[in-house]
C-alpha positions as YAML, in Angstrom:
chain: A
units: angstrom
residues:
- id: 1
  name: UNK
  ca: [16.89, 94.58, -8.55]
- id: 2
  name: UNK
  ca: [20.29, 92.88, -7.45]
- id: 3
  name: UNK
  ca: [21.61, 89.35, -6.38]
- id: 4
  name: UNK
  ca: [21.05, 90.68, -2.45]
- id: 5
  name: UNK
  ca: [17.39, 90.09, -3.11]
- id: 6
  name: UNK
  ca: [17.20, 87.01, -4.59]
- id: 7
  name: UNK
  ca: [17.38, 84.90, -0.89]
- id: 8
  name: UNK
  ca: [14.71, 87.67, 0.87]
- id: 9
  name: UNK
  ca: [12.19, 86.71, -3.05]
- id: 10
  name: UNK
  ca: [12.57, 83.23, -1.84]
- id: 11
  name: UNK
  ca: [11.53, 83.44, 1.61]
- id: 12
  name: UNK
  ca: [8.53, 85.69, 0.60]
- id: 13
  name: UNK
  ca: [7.47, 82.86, -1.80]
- id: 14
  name: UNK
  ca: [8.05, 80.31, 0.98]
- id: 15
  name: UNK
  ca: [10.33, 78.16, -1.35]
- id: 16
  name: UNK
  ca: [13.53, 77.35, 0.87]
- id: 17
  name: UNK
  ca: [15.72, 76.07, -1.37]
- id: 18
  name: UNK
  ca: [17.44, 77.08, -4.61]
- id: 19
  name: UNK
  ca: [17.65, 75.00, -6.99]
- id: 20
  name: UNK
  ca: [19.15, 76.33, -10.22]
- id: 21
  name: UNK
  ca: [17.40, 73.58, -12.59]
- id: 22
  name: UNK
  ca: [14.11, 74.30, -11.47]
- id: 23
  name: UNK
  ca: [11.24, 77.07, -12.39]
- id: 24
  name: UNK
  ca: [10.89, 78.70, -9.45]
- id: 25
  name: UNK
  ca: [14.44, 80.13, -10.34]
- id: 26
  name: UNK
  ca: [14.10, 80.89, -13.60]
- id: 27
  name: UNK
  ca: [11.47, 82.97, -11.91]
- id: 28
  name: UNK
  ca: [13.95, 84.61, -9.66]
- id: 29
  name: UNK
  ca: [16.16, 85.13, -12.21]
- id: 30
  name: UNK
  ca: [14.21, 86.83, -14.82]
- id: 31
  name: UNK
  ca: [12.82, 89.27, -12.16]
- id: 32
  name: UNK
  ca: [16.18, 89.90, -10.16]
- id: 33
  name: UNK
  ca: [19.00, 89.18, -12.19]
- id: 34
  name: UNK
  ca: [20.65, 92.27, -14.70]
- id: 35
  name: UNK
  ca: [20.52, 89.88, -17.75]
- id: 36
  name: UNK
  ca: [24.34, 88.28, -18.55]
- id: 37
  name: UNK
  ca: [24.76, 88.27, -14.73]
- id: 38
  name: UNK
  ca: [26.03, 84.77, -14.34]
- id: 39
  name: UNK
  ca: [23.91, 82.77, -11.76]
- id: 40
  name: UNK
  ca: [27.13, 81.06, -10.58]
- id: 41
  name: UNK
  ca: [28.76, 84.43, -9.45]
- id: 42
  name: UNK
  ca: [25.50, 85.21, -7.77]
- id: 43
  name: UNK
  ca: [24.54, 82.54, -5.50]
- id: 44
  name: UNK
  ca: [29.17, 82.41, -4.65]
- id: 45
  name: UNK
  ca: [28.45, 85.81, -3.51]
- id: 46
  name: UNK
  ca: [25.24, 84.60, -1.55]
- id: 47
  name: UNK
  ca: [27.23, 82.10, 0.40]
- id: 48
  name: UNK
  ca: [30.27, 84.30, 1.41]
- id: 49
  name: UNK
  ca: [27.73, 86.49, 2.67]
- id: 50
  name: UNK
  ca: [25.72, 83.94, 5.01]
- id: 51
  name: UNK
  ca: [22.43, 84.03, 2.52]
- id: 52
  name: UNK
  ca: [22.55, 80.66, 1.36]
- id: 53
  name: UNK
  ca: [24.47, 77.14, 1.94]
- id: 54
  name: UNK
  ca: [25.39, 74.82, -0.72]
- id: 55
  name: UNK
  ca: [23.59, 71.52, -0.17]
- id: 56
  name: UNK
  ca: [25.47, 70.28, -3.69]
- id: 57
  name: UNK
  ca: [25.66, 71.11, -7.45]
- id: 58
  name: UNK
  ca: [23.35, 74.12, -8.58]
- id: 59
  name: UNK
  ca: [21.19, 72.88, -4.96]
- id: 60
  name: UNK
  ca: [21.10, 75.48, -1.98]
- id: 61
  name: UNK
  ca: [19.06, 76.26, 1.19]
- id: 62
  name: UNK
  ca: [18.19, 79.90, 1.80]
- id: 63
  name: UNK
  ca: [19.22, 81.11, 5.40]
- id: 64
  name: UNK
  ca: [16.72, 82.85, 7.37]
- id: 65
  name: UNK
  ca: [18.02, 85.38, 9.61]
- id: 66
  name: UNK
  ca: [15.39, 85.55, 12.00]
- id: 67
  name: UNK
  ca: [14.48, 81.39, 12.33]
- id: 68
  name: UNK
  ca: [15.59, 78.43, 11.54]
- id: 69
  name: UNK
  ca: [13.45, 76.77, 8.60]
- id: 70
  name: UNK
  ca: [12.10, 73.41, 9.43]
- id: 71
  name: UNK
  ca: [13.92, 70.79, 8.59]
- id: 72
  name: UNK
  ca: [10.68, 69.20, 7.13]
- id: 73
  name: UNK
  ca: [10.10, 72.08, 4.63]
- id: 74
  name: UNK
  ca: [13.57, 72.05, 3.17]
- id: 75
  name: UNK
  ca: [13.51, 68.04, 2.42]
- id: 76
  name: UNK
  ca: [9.74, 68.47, 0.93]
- id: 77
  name: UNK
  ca: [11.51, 71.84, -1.30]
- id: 78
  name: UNK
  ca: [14.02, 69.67, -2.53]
- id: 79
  name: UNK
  ca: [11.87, 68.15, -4.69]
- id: 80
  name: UNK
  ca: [9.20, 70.80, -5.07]
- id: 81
  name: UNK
  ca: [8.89, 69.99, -8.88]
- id: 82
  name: UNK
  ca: [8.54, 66.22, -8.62]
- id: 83
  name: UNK
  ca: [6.56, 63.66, -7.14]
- id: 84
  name: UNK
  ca: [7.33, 63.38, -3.58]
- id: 85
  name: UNK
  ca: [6.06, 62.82, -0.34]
- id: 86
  name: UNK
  ca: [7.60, 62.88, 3.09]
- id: 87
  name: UNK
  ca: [7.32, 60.49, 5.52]
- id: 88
  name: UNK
  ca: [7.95, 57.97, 8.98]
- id: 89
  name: UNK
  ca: [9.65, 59.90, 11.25]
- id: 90
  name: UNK
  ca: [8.80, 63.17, 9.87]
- id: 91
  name: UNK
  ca: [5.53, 62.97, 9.09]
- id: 92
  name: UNK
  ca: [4.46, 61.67, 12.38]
- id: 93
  name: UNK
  ca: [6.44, 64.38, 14.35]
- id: 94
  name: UNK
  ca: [4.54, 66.76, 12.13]
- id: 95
  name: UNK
  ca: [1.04, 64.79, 13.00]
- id: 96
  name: UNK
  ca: [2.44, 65.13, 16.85]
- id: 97
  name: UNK
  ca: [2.93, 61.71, 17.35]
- id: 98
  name: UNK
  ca: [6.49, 61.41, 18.15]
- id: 99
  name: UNK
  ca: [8.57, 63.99, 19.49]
- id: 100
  name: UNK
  ca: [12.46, 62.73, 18.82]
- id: 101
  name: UNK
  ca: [15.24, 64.25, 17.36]
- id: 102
  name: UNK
  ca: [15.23, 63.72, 13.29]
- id: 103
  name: UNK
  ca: [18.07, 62.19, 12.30]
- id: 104
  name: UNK
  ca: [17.11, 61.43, 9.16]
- id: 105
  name: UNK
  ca: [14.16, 62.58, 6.68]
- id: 106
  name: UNK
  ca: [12.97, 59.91, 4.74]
- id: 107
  name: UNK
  ca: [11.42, 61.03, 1.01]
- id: 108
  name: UNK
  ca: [9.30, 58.83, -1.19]
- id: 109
  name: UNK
  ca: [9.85, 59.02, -5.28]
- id: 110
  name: UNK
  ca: [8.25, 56.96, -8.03]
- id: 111
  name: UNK
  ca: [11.65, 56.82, -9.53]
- id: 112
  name: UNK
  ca: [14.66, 54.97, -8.66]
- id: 113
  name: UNK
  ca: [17.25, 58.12, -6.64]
- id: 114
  name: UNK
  ca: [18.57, 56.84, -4.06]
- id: 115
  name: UNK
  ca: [20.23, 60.22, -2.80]
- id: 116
  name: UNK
  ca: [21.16, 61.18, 0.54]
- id: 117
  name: UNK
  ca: [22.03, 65.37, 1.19]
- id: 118
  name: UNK
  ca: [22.80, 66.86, 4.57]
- id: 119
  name: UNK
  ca: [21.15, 69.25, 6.07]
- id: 120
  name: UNK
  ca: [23.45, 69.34, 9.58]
- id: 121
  name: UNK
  ca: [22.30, 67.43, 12.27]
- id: 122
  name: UNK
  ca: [19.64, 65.90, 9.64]
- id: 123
  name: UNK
  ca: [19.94, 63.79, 6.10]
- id: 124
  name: UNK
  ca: [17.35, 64.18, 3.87]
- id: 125
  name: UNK
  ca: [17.15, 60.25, 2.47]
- id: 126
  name: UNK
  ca: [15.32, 59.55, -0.94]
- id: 127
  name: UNK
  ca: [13.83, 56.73, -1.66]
- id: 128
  name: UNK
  ca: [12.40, 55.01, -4.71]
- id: 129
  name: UNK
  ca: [8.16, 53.49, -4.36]
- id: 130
  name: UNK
  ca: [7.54, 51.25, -7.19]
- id: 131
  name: UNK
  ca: [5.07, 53.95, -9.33]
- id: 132
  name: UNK
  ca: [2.09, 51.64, -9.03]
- id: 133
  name: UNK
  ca: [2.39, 51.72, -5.26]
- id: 134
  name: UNK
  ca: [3.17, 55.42, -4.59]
- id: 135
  name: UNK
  ca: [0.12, 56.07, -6.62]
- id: 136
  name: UNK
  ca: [-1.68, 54.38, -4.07]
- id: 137
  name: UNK
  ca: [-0.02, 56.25, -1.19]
- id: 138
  name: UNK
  ca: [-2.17, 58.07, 1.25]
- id: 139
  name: UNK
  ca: [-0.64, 61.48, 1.32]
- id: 140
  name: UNK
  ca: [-1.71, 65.31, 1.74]
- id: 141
  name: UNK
  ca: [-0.04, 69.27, 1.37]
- id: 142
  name: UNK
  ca: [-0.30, 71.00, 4.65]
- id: 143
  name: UNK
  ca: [2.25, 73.67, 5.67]
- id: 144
  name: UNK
  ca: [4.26, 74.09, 8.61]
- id: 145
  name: UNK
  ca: [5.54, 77.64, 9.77]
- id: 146
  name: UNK
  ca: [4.27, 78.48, 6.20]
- id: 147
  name: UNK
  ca: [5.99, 76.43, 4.05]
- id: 148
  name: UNK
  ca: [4.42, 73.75, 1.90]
- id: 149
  name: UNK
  ca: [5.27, 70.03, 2.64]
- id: 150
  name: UNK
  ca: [3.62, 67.02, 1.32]
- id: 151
  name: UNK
  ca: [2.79, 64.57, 4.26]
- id: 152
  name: UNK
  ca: [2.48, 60.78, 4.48]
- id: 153
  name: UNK
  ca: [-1.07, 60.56, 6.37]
- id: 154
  name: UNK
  ca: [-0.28, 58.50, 9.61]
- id: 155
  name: UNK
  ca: [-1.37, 55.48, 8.62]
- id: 156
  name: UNK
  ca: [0.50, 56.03, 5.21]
- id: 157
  name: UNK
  ca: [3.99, 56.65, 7.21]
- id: 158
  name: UNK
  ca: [3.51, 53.73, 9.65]
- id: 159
  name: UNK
  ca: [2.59, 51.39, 6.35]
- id: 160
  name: UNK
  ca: [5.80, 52.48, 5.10]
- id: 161
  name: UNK
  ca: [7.90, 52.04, 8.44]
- id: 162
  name: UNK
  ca: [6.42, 48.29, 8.81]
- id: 163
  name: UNK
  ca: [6.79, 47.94, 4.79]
- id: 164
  name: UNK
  ca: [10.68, 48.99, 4.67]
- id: 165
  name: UNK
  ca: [11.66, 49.00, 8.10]
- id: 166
  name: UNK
  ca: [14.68, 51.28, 7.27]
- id: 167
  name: UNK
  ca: [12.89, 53.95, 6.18]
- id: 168
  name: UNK
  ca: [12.27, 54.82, 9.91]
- id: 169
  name: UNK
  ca: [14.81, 55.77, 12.46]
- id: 170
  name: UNK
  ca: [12.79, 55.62, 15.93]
- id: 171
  name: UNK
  ca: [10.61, 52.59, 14.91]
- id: 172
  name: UNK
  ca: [10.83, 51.46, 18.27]
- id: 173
  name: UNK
  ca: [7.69, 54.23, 19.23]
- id: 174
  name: UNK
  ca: [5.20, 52.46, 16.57]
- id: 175
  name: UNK
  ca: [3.41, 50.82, 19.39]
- id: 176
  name: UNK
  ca: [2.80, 53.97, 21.36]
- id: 177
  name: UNK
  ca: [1.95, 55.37, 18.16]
- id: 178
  name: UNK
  ca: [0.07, 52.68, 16.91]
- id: 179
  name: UNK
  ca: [-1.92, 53.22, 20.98]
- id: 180
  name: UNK
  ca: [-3.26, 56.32, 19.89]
- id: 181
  name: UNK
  ca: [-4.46, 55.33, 16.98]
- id: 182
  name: UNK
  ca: [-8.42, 54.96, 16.17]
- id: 183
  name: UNK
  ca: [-9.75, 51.70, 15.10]
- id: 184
  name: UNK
  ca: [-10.72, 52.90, 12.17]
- id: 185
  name: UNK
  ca: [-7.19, 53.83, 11.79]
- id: 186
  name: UNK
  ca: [-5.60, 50.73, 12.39]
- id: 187
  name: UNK
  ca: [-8.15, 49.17, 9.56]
- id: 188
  name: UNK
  ca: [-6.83, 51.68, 7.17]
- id: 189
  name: UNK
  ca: [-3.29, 51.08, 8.30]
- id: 190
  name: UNK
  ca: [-4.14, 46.83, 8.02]
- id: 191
  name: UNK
  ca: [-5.47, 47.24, 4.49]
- id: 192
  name: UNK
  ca: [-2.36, 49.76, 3.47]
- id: 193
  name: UNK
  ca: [0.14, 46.89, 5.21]
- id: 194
  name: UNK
  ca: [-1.91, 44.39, 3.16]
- id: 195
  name: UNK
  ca: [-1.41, 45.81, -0.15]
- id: 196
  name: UNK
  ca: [1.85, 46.22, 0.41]
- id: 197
  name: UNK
  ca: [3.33, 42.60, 1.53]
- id: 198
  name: UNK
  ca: [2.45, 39.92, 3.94]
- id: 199
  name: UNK
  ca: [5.40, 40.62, 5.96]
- id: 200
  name: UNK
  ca: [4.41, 44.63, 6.67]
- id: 201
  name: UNK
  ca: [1.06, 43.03, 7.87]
- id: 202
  name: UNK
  ca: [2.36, 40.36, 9.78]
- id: 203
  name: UNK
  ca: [4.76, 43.55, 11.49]
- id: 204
  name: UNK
  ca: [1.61, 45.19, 12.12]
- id: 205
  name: UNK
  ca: [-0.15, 42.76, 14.23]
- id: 206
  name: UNK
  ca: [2.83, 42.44, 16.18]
- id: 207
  name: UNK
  ca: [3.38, 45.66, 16.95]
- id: 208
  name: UNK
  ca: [-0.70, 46.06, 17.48]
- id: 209
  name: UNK
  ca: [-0.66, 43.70, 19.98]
- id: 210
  name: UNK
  ca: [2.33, 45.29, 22.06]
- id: 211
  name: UNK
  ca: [0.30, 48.22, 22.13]
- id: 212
  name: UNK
  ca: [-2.24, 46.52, 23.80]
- id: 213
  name: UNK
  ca: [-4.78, 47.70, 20.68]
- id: 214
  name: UNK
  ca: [-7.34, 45.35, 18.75]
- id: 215
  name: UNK
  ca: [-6.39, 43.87, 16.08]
- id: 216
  name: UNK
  ca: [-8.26, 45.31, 12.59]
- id: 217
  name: UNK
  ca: [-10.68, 42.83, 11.14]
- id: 218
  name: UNK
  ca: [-8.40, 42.45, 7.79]
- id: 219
  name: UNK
  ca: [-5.75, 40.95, 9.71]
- id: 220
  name: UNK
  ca: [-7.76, 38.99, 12.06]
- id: 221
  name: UNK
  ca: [-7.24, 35.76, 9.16]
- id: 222
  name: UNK
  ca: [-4.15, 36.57, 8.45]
- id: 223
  name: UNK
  ca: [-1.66, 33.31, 8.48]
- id: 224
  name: UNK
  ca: [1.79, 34.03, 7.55]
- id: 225
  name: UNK
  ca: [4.06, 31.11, 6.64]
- id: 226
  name: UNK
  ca: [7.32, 32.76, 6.94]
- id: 227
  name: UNK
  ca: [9.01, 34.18, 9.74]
- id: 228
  name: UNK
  ca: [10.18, 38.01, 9.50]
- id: 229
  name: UNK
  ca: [12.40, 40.80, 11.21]
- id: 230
  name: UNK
  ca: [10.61, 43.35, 13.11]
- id: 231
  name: UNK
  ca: [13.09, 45.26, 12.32]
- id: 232
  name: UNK
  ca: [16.59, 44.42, 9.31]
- id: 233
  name: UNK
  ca: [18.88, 42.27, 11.55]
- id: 234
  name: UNK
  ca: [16.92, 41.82, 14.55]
- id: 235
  name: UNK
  ca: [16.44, 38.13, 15.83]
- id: 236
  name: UNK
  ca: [17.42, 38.99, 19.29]
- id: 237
  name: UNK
  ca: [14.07, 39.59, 20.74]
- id: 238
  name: UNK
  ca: [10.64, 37.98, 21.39]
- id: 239
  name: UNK
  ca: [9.47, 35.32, 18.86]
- id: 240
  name: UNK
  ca: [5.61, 35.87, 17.76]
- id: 241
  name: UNK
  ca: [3.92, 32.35, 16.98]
- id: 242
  name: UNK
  ca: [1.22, 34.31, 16.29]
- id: 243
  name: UNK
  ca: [2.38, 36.51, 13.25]
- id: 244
  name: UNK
  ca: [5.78, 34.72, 13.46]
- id: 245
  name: UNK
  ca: [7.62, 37.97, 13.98]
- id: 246
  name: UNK
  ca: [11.23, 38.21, 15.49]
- id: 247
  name: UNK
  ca: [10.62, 41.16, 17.53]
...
């Protein structure tokens, strides 16, 4: 067993990223590495050769040769041994929702990190979710091309776009999404908005009626008293007396 291996052990395992603080490559090490064999030596040799790219201290992705890992995977890896969940833009590419570049990849934590790392054309973002509230998140482990990623549901990711409307980077498509969404849905996504402020409801209804959808009967009483963004910095648009949205 040699260093050479360790990138080919990781793609096997579908685990995309090294990160030296974590299990999985203590793993690796133990099964691959002569013993005194300094990691650090290991993984410098790894990126002369192409095999891996530093993302930052003891944190790399592992290259595949023959495809390009989604972006997706990697951002859901780097935080394989914590609480995490991806979602907005992301997840509702993966749901095949939106089809946009991804600029950004938006992950949820019950701690406080905010932490941006690039992954080139695409940062991975994390975010802090109060832990009473990200208990309550909606969420799921699926897999895409084989690796393991835990998913906002839809209506979890659009709660979270209307919720902190800079968590999402093409929140301009929520009414198209929101337009193929079941009324069933759009209750679930009313009571999610709901629990999480007024002003991600009062978001919601505008954006449901742009898409020309009913309104869910949880927001049909709804009677906001303050005015809010659609989106941070945006009074520019339409005015909503309705749900008293600057859209």
């Amino acid at each position: 067993m040699s260093c050479s291996e360790i990138p080919d052990w990781f793609l096997r395992h579908r685990v995309p990223v090294i990160d030296l603080s974590s299990k999985v490559w203590q793993d690796a090490r133990e099964e691959l590495l002569p013993s005194g064999y300094a990691p650090a030596v290991c993984l410098r040799r790894l990126e002369k050769a192409g095999r891996v790219r530093r993302l930052g201290r003891g944190l790399y992705v592992v290259v595949d040769p023959v495809r390009e890992t989604p972006p997706a995977a990697i951002a859901s890896a780097l935080f394989r041994e914590a609480d995490h969940y991806v979602t907005t833009d992301a997840a509702l590419t993966l749901d095949g929702l939106i089809d946009q570049p991804l600029p950004a990849i938006t992950v949820v934590l019950p701690t406080v990190r905010h932490r941006q790392i690039a992954l080139g054309h695409t940062v991975v973002r994390a975010v802090a979710l109060a832990p009473g509230k990200f208990a309550k998140a909606d969420t799921y482990e699926t897999t895409t091309e084989g690796f393991r990623v835990r998913l906002a549901t839809r209506e979890q990711a659009v709660t979270d776009a209307l919720a902190e409307p800079h968590w999402m980077t093409h929140a301009s498509l929520l009414p198209e999404v929101l337009a193929a969404f079941s009324e069933d849905e759009l209750e679930r996504t009313a009571r999610g908005a709901l629990a999480r402020s007024t002003a991600a409801a009062q978001r919601l209804g505008y954006l449901i009626e742009d898409a020309g959808a009913p309104v869910p009967p949880s927001l049909v009483k709804l009677q906001p008293k303050s005015a809010v963004e659609l989106r941070p910095h945006q009074r520019h648009g339409t005015f909503s007396t309705r749900w008293r949205v600057y859209g």
